[in-house]
Amino acid sequence: MDLLHDISCYWTKQLDPRVADLPLVSSSYQIPLVVFGYLYFVLGCGPRFMKNRPPYSLTTFMKLYNIGQILANVWLIYDIIDAGLFSTHLFVCPIFDYSYNYTPMRLTRCAWYFFLLKIFDYVETIVFVLRKKDNQI
């Protein structure tokens, strides 16, 4: 238990105070639970659930999901460019600004939205399991 306690303390002590209140960031157990739940469904529970069932036809859902992903990523790229990441840092590793000024806060928000989009990407693999497309997993 000391290892889990040390990880939890390290996670919370090193946390940027500007994002401490955001969902999925403030605690050290939420993301591992999401990842383990995803792996449990994709590798175990989902294939067992679909074993004797016909594949679901989720084409409309997948089209809407893909349109949503495209729009979210376009908006994220626009927001990052508009915030000035590429105009002020010129593709080099920037010195991280921990201030509460407008631009660093906006870029921090963009990083959080990117993080949420990566979590939301798990939906696609879950759909592959429900459609019995094991070659795409």
Short mmCIF file of C-alpha atoms in Angstrom, two decimals, residues 10-134:
data_model
loop_
_atom_site.label_atom_id
_atom_site.label_comp_id
_atom_site.label_asym_id
_atom_site.label_seq_id
_atom_site.Cartn_x
_atom_site.Cartn_y
_atom_site.Cartn_z
CA TYR A 10 3.34 12.34 -6.10
CA TRP A 11 0.35 12.82 -8.41
CA THR A 12 -1.30 15.42 -6.19
CA LYS A 13 1.87 17.27 -5.14
CA GLN A 14 3.07 17.72 -8.73
CA LEU A 15 -0.37 18.81 -9.97
CA ASP A 16 -0.61 22.17 -11.68
CA PRO A 17 -2.95 24.27 -9.47
CA ARG A 18 -4.62 25.75 -12.55
CA VAL A 19 -6.09 22.37 -13.48
CA ALA A 20 -6.71 20.96 -10.02
CA ASP A 21 -10.48 21.31 -10.33
CA LEU A 22 -10.87 19.82 -13.80
CA PRO A 23 -12.56 16.43 -14.16
CA LEU A 24 -10.22 13.42 -14.54
CA VAL A 25 -7.20 15.43 -13.41
CA SER A 26 -7.64 16.12 -9.72
CA SER A 27 -7.26 12.56 -8.44
CA SER A 28 -4.84 9.76 -9.09
CA TYR A 29 -7.38 6.98 -9.50
CA GLN A 30 -9.84 8.21 -12.14
CA ILE A 31 -7.69 7.75 -15.26
CA PRO A 32 -6.39 4.31 -14.26
CA LEU A 33 -9.99 3.26 -13.60
CA VAL A 34 -11.04 4.49 -17.05
CA VAL A 35 -8.11 2.70 -18.71
CA PHE A 36 -8.64 -0.56 -16.81
CA GLY A 37 -12.39 -0.44 -17.49
CA TYR A 38 -11.68 0.08 -21.17
CA LEU A 39 -9.17 -2.78 -21.29
CA TYR A 40 -11.51 -5.04 -19.35
CA PHE A 41 -14.33 -4.42 -21.83
CA VAL A 42 -12.21 -4.59 -25.00
CA LEU A 43 -10.17 -7.65 -24.04
CA GLY A 44 -12.56 -9.61 -21.83
CA CYS A 45 -16.12 -8.63 -21.17
CA GLY A 46 -16.96 -7.27 -24.64
CA PRO A 47 -15.87 -10.31 -26.67
CA ARG A 48 -17.63 -12.63 -24.19
CA PHE A 49 -20.79 -10.53 -24.43
CA MET A 50 -20.69 -10.61 -28.24
CA LYS A 51 -19.73 -14.29 -28.54
CA ASN A 52 -23.21 -15.65 -29.37
CA ARG A 53 -24.75 -12.42 -30.67
CA PRO A 54 -24.88 -10.98 -34.16
CA PRO A 55 -22.75 -7.86 -34.71
CA TYR A 56 -24.46 -4.56 -34.10
CA SER A 57 -24.95 -2.23 -37.04
CA LEU A 58 -23.66 1.05 -35.72
CA THR A 59 -23.01 2.85 -39.00
CA THR A 60 -25.11 5.92 -38.15
CA PHE A 61 -23.47 6.19 -34.75
CA MET A 62 -20.00 5.82 -36.30
CA LYS A 63 -20.73 8.51 -38.90
CA LEU A 64 -21.91 10.92 -36.20
CA TYR A 65 -18.97 9.98 -33.97
CA ASN A 66 -16.48 10.60 -36.79
CA ILE A 67 -18.08 13.94 -37.68
CA GLY A 68 -17.93 14.92 -34.01
CA GLN A 69 -14.28 13.90 -33.79
CA ILE A 70 -13.41 15.88 -36.93
CA LEU A 71 -15.19 19.00 -35.67
CA ALA A 72 -13.65 18.71 -32.20
CA ASN A 73 -10.13 18.31 -33.61
CA VAL A 74 -10.57 21.18 -36.08
CA TRP A 75 -11.82 23.39 -33.26
CA LEU A 76 -8.88 22.32 -31.07
CA ILE A 77 -6.35 23.12 -33.78
CA TYR A 78 -8.02 26.49 -34.38
CA ASP A 79 -7.98 27.24 -30.65
CA ILE A 80 -4.29 26.33 -30.35
CA ILE A 81 -3.34 28.48 -33.34
CA ASP A 82 -5.54 31.34 -32.15
CA ALA A 83 -4.01 31.15 -28.67
CA GLY A 84 -0.62 31.85 -30.24
CA LEU A 85 1.30 28.64 -29.66
CA PHE A 86 2.84 28.56 -33.13
CA SER A 87 3.34 32.30 -33.45
CA THR A 88 5.10 32.78 -30.12
CA HIS A 89 7.08 29.55 -29.75
CA LEU A 90 8.00 28.75 -33.38
CA PHE A 91 7.92 24.92 -33.12
CA VAL A 92 10.51 24.63 -30.36
CA CYS A 93 10.00 23.44 -26.82
CA PRO A 94 8.59 26.45 -25.01
CA ILE A 95 9.46 27.44 -21.49
CA PHE A 96 6.32 26.48 -19.65
CA ASP A 97 4.46 29.44 -18.23
CA TYR A 98 2.60 28.66 -14.99
CA SER A 99 1.00 32.08 -14.75
CA TYR A 100 -2.72 32.78 -14.83
CA ASN A 101 -2.42 35.05 -17.86
CA TYR A 102 -4.81 34.61 -20.77
CA THR A 103 -2.54 32.76 -23.22
CA PRO A 104 -1.08 30.16 -20.81
CA MET A 105 -4.55 29.47 -19.39
CA ARG A 106 -5.97 29.05 -22.88
CA LEU A 107 -3.19 26.66 -23.87
CA THR A 108 -3.73 24.73 -20.64
CA ARG A 109 -7.41 24.44 -21.48
CA CYS A 110 -6.48 23.22 -24.97
CA ALA A 111 -4.22 20.56 -23.46
CA TRP A 112 -7.09 19.41 -21.24
CA TYR A 113 -9.47 19.24 -24.22
CA PHE A 114 -6.85 17.21 -26.12
CA PHE A 115 -6.63 14.86 -23.15
CA LEU A 116 -10.43 14.44 -23.12
CA LEU A 117 -10.43 13.73 -26.86
CA LYS A 118 -7.89 10.96 -26.32
CA ILE A 119 -10.11 9.43 -23.64
CA PHE A 120 -13.11 9.80 -25.97
CA ASP A 121 -11.14 7.87 -28.65
CA TYR A 122 -11.78 4.74 -26.59
CA VAL A 123 -15.38 4.78 -27.85
CA GLU A 124 -14.20 3.78 -31.32
CA THR A 125 -12.56 0.58 -30.10
CA ILE A 126 -15.64 -0.27 -28.05
CA VAL A 127 -17.72 0.09 -31.21
CA PHE A 128 -15.31 -2.26 -33.01
CA VAL A 129 -15.94 -4.85 -30.30
CA LEU A 130 -19.71 -4.42 -30.64
CA ARG A 131 -19.46 -4.76 -34.44
CA LYS A 132 -17.20 -7.83 -34.09
CA LYS A 133 -14.41 -6.18 -36.07
CA ASP A 134 -11.62 -7.93 -34.17
#
